[in-house]
Short mmCIF file of C-alpha atoms and ligand atoms in Angstrom, two decimals:
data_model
loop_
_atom_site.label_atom_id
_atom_site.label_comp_id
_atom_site.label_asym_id
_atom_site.label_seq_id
_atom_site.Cartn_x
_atom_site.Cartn_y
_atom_site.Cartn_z
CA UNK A 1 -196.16 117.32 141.93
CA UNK A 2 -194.33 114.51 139.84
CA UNK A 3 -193.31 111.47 141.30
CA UNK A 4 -192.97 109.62 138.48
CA UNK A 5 -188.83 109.42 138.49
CA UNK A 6 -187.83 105.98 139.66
CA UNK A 7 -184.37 105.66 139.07
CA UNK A 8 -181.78 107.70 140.48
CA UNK A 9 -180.72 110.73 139.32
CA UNK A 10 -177.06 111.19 140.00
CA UNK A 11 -175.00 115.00 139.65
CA UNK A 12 -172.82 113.56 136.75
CA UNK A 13 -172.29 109.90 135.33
CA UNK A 14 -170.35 108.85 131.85
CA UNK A 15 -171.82 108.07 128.66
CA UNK A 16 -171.03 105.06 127.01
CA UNK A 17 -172.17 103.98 123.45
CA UNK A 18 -171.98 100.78 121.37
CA UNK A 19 -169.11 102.69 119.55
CA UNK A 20 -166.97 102.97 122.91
CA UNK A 21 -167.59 99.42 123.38
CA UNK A 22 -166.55 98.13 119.86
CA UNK A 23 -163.27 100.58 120.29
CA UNK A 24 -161.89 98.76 123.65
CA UNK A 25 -162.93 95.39 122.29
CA UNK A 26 -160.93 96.24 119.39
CA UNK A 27 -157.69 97.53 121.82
CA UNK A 28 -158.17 94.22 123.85
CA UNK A 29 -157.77 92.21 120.74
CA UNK A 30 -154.66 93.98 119.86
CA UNK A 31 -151.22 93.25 119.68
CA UNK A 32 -149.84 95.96 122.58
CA UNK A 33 -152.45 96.63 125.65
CA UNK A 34 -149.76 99.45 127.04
CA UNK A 35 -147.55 101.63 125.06
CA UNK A 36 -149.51 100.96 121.85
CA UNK A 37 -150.24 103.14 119.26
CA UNK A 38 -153.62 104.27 120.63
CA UNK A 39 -151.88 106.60 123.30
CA UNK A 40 -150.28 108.67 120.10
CA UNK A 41 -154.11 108.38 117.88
CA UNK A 42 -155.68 110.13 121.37
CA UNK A 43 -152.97 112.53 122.33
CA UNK A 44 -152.81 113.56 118.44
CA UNK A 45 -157.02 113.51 118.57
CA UNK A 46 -157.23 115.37 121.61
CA UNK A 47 -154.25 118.11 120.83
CA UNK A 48 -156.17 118.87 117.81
CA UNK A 49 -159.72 119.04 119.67
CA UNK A 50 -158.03 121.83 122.12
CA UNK A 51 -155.43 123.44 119.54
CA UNK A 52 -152.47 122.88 121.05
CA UNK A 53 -149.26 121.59 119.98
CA UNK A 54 -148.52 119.09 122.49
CA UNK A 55 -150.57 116.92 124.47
CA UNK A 56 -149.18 114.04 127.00
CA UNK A 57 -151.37 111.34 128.11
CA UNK A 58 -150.82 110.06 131.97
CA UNK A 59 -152.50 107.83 134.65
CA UNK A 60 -155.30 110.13 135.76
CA UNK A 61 -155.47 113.95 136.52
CA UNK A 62 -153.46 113.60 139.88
CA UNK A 63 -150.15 112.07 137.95
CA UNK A 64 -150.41 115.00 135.53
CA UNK A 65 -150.64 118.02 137.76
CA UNK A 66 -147.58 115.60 139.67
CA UNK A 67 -145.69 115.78 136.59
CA UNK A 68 -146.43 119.23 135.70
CA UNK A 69 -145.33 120.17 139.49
CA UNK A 70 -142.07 118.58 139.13
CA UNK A 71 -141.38 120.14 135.77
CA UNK A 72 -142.10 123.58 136.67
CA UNK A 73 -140.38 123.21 139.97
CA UNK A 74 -141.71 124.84 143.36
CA UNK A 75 -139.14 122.97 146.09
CA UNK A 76 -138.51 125.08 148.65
CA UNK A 77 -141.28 127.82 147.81
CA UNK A 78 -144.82 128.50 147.40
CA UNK A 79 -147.23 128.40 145.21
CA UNK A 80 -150.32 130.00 144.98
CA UNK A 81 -153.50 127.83 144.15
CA UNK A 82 -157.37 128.62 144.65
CA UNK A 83 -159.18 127.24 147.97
CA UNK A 84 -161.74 126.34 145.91
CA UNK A 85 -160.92 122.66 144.42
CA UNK A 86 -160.45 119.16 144.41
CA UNK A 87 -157.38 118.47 146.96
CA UNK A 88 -154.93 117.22 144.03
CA UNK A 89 -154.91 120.83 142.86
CA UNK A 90 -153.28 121.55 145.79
CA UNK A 91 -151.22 118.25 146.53
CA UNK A 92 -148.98 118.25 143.42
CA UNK A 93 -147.44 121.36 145.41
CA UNK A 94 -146.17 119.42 148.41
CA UNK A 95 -145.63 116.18 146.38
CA UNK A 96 -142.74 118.65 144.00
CA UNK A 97 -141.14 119.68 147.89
CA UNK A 98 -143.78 123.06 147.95
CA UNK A 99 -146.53 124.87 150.08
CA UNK A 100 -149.48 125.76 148.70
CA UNK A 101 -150.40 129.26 149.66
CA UNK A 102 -154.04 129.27 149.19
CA UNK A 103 -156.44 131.85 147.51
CA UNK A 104 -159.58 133.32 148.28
CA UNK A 105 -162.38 133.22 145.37
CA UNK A 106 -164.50 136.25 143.24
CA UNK A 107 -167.57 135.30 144.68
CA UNK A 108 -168.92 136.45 141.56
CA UNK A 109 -167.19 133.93 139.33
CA UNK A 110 -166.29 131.54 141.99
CA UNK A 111 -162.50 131.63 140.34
CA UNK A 112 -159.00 132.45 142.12
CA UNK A 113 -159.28 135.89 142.64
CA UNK A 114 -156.28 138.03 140.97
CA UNK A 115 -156.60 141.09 143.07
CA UNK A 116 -155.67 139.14 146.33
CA UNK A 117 -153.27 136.97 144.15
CA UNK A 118 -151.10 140.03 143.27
CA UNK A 119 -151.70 141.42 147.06
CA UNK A 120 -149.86 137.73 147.95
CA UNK A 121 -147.40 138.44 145.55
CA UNK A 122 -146.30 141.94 146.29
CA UNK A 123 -146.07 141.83 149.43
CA UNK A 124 -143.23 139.40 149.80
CA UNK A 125 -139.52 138.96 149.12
CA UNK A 126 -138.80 138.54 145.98
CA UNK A 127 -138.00 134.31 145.64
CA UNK A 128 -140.67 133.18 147.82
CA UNK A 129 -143.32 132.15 145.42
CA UNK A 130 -142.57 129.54 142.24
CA UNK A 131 -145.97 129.77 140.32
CA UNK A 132 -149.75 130.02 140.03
CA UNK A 133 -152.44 127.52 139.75
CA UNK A 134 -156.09 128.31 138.15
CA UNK A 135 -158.89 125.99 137.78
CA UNK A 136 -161.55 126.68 135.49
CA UNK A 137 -163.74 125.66 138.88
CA UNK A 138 -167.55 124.01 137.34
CA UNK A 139 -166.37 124.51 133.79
CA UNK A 140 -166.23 128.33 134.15
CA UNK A 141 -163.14 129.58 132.38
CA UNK A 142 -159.98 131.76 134.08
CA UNK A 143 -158.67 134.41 132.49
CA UNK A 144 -155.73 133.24 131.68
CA UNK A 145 -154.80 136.21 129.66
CA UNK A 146 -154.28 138.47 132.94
CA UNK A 147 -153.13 135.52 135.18
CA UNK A 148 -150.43 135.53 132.46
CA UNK A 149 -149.62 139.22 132.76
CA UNK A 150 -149.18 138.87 136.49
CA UNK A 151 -147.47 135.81 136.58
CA UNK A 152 -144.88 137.81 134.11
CA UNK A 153 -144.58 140.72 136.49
CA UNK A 154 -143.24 138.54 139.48
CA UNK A 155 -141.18 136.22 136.99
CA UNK A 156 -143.61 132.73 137.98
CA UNK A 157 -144.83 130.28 136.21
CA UNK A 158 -148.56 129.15 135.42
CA UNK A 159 -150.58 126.16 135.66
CA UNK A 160 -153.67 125.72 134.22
CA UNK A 161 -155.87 122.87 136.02
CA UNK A 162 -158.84 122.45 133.01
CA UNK A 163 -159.97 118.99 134.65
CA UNK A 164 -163.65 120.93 134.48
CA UNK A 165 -163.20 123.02 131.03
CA UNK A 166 -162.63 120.84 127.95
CA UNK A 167 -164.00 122.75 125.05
CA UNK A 168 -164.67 125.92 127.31
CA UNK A 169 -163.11 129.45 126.29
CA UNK A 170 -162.44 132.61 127.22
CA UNK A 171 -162.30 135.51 125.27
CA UNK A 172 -158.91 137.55 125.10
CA UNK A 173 -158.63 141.51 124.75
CA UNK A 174 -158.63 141.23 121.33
CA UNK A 175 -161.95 139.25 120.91
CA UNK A 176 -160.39 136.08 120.32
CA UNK A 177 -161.43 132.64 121.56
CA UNK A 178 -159.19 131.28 123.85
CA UNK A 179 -159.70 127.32 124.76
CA UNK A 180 -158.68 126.52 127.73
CA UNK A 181 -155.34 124.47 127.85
CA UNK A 182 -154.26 125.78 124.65
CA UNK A 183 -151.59 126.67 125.72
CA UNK A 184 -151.42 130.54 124.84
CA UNK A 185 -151.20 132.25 128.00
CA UNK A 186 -150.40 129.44 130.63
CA UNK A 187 -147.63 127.41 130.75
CA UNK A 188 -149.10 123.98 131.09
CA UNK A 189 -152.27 122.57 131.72
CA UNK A 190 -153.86 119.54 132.90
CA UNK A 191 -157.20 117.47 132.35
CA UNK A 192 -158.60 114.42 134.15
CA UNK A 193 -160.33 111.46 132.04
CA UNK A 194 -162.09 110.42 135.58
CA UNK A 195 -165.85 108.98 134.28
CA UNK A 196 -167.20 112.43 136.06
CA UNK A 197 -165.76 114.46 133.93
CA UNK A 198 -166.42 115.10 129.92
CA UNK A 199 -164.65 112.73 128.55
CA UNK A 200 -164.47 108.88 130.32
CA UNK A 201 -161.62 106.72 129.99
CA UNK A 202 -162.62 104.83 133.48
CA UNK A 203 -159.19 106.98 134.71
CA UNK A 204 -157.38 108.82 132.52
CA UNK A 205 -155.00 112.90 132.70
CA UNK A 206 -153.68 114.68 129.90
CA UNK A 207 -151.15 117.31 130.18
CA UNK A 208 -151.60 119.99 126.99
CA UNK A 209 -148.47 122.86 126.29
CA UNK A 210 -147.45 124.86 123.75
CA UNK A 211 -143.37 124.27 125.12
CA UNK A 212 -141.63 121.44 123.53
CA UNK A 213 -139.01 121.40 126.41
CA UNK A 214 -141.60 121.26 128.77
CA UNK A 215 -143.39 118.56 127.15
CA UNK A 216 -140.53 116.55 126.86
CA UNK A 217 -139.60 116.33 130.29
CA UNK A 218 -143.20 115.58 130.90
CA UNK A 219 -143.01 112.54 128.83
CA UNK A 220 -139.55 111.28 130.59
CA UNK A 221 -141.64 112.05 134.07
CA UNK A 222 -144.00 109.40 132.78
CA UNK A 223 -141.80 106.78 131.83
CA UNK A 224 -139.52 106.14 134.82
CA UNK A 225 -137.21 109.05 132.97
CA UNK A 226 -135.80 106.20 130.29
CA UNK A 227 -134.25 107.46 127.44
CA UNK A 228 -134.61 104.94 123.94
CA UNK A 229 -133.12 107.92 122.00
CA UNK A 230 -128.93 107.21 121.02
CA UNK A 231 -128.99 110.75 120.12
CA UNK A 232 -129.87 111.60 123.69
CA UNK A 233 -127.86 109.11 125.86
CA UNK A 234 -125.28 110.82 128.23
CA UNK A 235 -123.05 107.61 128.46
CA UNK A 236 -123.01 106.66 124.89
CA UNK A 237 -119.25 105.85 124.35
CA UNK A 238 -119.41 103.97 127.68
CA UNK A 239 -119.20 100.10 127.52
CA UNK A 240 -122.37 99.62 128.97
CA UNK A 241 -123.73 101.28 126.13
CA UNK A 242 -122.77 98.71 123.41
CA UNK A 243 -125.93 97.18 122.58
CA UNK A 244 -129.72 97.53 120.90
CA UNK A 245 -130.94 96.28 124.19
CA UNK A 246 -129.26 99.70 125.89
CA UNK A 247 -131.77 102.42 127.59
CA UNK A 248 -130.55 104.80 129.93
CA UNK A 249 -132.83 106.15 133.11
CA UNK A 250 -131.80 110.00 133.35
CA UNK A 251 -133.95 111.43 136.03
CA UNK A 252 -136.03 110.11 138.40
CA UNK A 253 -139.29 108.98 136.80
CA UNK A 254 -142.86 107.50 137.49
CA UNK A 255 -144.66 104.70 135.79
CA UNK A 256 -148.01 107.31 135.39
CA UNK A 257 -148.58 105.95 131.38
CA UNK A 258 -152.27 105.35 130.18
CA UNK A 259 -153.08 101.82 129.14
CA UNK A 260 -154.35 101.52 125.32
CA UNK A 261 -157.49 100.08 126.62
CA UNK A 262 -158.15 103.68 127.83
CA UNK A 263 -157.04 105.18 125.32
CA UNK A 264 -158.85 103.69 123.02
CA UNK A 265 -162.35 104.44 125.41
CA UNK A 266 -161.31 107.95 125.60
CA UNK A 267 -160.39 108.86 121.75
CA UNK A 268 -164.04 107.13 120.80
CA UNK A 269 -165.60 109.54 124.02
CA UNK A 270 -163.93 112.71 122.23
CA UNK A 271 -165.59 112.37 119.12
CA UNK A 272 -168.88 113.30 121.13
CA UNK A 273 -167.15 116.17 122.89
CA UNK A 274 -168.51 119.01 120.53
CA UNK A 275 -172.57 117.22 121.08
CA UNK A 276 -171.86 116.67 124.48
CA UNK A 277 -170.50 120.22 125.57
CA UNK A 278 -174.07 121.60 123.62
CA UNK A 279 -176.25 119.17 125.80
CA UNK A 280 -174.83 120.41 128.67
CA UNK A 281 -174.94 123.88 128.19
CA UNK A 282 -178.66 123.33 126.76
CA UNK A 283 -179.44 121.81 130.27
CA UNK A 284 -177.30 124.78 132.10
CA UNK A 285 -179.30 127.55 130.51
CA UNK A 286 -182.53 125.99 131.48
CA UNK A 287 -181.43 125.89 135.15
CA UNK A 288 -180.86 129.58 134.47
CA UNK A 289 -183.93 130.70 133.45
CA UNK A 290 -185.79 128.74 135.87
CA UNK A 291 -183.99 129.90 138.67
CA UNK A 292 -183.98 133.92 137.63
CA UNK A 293 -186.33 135.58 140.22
CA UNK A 294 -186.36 132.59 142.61
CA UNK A 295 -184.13 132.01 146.18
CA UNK A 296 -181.92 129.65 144.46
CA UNK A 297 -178.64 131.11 143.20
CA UNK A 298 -177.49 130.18 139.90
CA UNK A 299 -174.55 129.09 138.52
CA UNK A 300 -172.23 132.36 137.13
CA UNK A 301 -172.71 132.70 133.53
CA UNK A 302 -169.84 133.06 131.09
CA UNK A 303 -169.75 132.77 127.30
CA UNK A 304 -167.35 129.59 127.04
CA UNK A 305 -168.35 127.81 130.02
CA UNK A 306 -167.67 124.02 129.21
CA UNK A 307 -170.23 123.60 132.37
CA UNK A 308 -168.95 120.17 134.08
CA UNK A 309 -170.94 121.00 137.27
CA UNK A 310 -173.84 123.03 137.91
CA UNK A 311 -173.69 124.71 141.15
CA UNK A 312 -176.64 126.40 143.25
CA UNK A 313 -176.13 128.31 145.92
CA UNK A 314 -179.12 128.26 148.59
CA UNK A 315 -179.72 129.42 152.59
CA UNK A 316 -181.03 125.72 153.72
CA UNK A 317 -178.29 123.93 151.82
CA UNK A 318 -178.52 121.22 154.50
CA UNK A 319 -182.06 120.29 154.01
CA UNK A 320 -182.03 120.83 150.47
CA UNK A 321 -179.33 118.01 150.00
CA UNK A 322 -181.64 116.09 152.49
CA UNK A 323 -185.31 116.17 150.45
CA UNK A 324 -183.61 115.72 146.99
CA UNK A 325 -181.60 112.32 148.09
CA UNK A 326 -184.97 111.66 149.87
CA UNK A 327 -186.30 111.87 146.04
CA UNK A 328 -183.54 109.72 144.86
CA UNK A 329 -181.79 112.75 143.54
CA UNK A 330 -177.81 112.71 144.19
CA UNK A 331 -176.58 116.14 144.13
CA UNK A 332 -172.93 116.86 145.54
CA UNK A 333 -171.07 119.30 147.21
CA UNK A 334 -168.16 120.92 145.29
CA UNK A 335 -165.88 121.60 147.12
CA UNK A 336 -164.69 121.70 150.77
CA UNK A 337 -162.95 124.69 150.90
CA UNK A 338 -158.43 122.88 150.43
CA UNK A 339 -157.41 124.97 153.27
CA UNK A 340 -159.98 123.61 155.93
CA UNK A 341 -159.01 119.78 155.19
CA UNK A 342 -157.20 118.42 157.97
CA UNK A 343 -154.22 117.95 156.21
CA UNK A 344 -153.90 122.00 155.60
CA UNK A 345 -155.42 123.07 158.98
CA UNK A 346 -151.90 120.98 160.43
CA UNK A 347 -149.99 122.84 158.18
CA UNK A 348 -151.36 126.06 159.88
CA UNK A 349 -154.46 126.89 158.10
CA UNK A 350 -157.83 127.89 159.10
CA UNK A 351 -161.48 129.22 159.11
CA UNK A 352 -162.04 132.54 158.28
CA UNK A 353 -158.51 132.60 155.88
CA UNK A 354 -160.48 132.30 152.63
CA UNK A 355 -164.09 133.72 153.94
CA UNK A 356 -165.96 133.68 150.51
CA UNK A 357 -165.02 130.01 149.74
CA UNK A 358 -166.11 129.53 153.12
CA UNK A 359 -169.08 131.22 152.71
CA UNK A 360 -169.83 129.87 149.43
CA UNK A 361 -169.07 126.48 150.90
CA UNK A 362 -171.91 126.64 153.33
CA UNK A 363 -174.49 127.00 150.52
CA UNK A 364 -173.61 125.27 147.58
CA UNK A 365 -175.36 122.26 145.88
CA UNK A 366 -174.26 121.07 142.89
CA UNK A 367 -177.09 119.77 140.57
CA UNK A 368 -177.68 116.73 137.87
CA UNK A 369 -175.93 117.78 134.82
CA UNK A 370 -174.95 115.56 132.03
CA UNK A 371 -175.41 114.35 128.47
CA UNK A 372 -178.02 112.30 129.06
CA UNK A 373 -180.01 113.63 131.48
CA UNK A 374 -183.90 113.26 130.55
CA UNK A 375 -185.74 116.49 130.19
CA UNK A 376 -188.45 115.07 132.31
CA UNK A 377 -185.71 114.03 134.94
CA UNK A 378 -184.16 117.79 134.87
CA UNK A 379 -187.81 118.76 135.16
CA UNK A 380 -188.23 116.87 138.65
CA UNK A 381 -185.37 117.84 140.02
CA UNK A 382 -186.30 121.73 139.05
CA UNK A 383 -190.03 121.64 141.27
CA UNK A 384 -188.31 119.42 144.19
CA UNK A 385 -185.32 121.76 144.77
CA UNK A 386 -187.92 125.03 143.88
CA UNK A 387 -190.30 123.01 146.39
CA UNK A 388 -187.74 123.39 149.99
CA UNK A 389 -185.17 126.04 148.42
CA UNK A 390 -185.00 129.14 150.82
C1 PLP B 401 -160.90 115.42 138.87
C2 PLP B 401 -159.98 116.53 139.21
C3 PLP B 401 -158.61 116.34 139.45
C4 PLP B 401 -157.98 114.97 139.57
O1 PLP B 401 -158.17 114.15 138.49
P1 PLP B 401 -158.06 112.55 138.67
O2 PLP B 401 -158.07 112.06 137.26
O3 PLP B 401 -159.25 112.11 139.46
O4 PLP B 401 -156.79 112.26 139.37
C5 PLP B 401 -157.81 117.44 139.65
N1 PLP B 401 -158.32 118.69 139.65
C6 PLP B 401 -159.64 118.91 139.46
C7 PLP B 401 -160.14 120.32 139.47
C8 PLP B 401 -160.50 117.84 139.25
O5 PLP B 401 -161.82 118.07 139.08
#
């Protein structure tokens, strides 16, 4: 066996090139660090890269499913959100005045699963729930297409959290490719620039929609809800108002903007989306056909699958984790099923309420996958997981 990997091998890391570099020198030697014209350059870049009308760059992933939370509104009701990922899926519920009523997985796809989302749904009073969020969990995309259709029979809204899907697709009924957080089927939809995730920006969210009203708001939300526009002023005959120095603040805002530093990191990152989305998938399909026929469970196939994290599912999980840190491989485990976090379990949840994101929980592994992971490195981490996987 090889033993000839000396440095470590983590599950995902960022990319960063002399061109990155040269772009945030170039924003730090600029006239406007904040509120600069590279926030417009990467929202315009990355609305284009996704097809989408609108795109709205915040603070990091969290502000932007905040924002989108608020916008849509949920106080008072619930909202239904997969089990299966990262907390602040969950959270922007009960920061907008919500409960998140959380949803077992397909164990299949490992996605919210829509047959026990419409079971939620019909069976209570009309009123109780405000909307729907999907996550296109390990880069695996939702059908958002069908989400849509139920989301239209109860009269709710829909969220799309993408934070693991730019560039991924799904393919409607009519054979078209749908990108996720374009904007066709789901109301809004979110992405994270966290250094994990495709693109880097050190942190970074983006909030993508094909409704101008909702986009607006969105863009108050960000910017304490201050108003530059005359057009748009409430008190503009007032005497208050009699001045070019005059603003007003018109709802109650956040300061969640992106910093042209980032900006600037993050438009230079996109411009390697398209090479970086094929490397990954490259090293994804290898896993796959090294796996077939073996213990180890691969990750579920789909056609657009923008593949942030590949995820194994094994019997020893425990001791596989163990020997590959032992080997100075890092894998992770995505995620803890929400509903068991301490947090939920006060709020009346438990084991056993979501049982195949529990049981997928107690054997998943996620694996090193990213652009520039070495074909020898993917190689050792291949025979030492194949060498203790039960
Ligand atoms: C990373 C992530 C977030 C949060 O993004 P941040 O930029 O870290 O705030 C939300 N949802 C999912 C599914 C994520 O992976």
């Amino acid at each position: 066996m090889k033993n000839s990997i000396s440095t470590p091998i983590p599950y995902g890391k960022q990319h960063i090139t002399p061109d990155d570099i040269a772009a945030v020198v170039e924003a730090l030697q600029a006239d406007l660090l904040t509120q600069g014209p590279r926030i417009a350059q990467f929202e315009a870049d990355f609305a284009h890269y996704i097809g989408v009308p609108y795109a709205v760059a915040v603070a990091n992933g969290t502000a932007a499913l905040h924002v989108c939370a608020l916008a849509l509104g949920c106080e008072g009701k619930k909202v239904l959100v997969t089990s299966l990922t990262f907390a602040a899926s969950a959270n922007c519920i009960r920061y907008a005045g919500g409960e998140p009523d959380f949803v077992d997985i397909d164990p299949e796809t490992l996605l919210m699963d829509i047959h026990r989302t419409r079971e939620k749904l019909a069976a209570a009073p009309s009123g109780t729930y405000a909307g729907i969020i999907v996550v296109d969990f390990a880069g695996n995309p939702v059908n958002l297409q069908a989400f849509r259709a139920l989301a239209d029979d109860f009269g709710i809204w829909l969220l799309e959290d993408a934070c693991h899907a730019p560039g991924g697709y799904f393919v409607d009924d009519k054979g078209l490719q749908q990108r996720c957080g374009n904007g066709e089927y789901a109301d809004l939809a979110i992405f994270s620039f966290h250094p994990v995730k495709h693109i880097a920006a050190g942190e970074g969210g983006m909030i993508t929609t094909r409704n101008a009203a909702l986009a607006e708001k969105i863009t108050l939300l960000r910017n304490h809800g201050l108003v530059r526009d005359p057009q748009k002023w409430q008190l503009s005959t007032d005497d208050i108002a009699q001045g070019g120095w005059y603003y007003e603040m018109q709802e109650l805002g956040f300061n969640y903007r992106l910093t042209d530093i980032q900006a600037a990191l993050a438009t230079s990152q996109l411009r390697r989306a398209d090479e970086n989305l094929y490397l990954r998938r490259k090293f994804a399909a290898r896993y796959d056909s090294v796996f077939a026929n073996t213990p180890i469970q691969a990750a579920p196939f789909a056609e657009g699958n923008a593949y942030h994290l590949y995820v194994v599912q094994v019997n020893n999980r425990a001791a596989c984790y163990a020997h590959l840190r032992s080997q100075q491989i890092f894998p992770q485990i995505h995620y803890i099923p929400v509903h068991l976090l301490p947090y939920y379990r006060q709020r009346g949840w438990q084991r056993g309420d979501c049982p195949h994101a529990e049981a997928y929980y107690d054997r998943c592994l996620s694996l090193p996958l990213y652009p520039t992971l070495q074909d020898d490195e993917q190689i050792f981490v291949v025979e030492q997981l194949m060498a203790i996987a039960e």
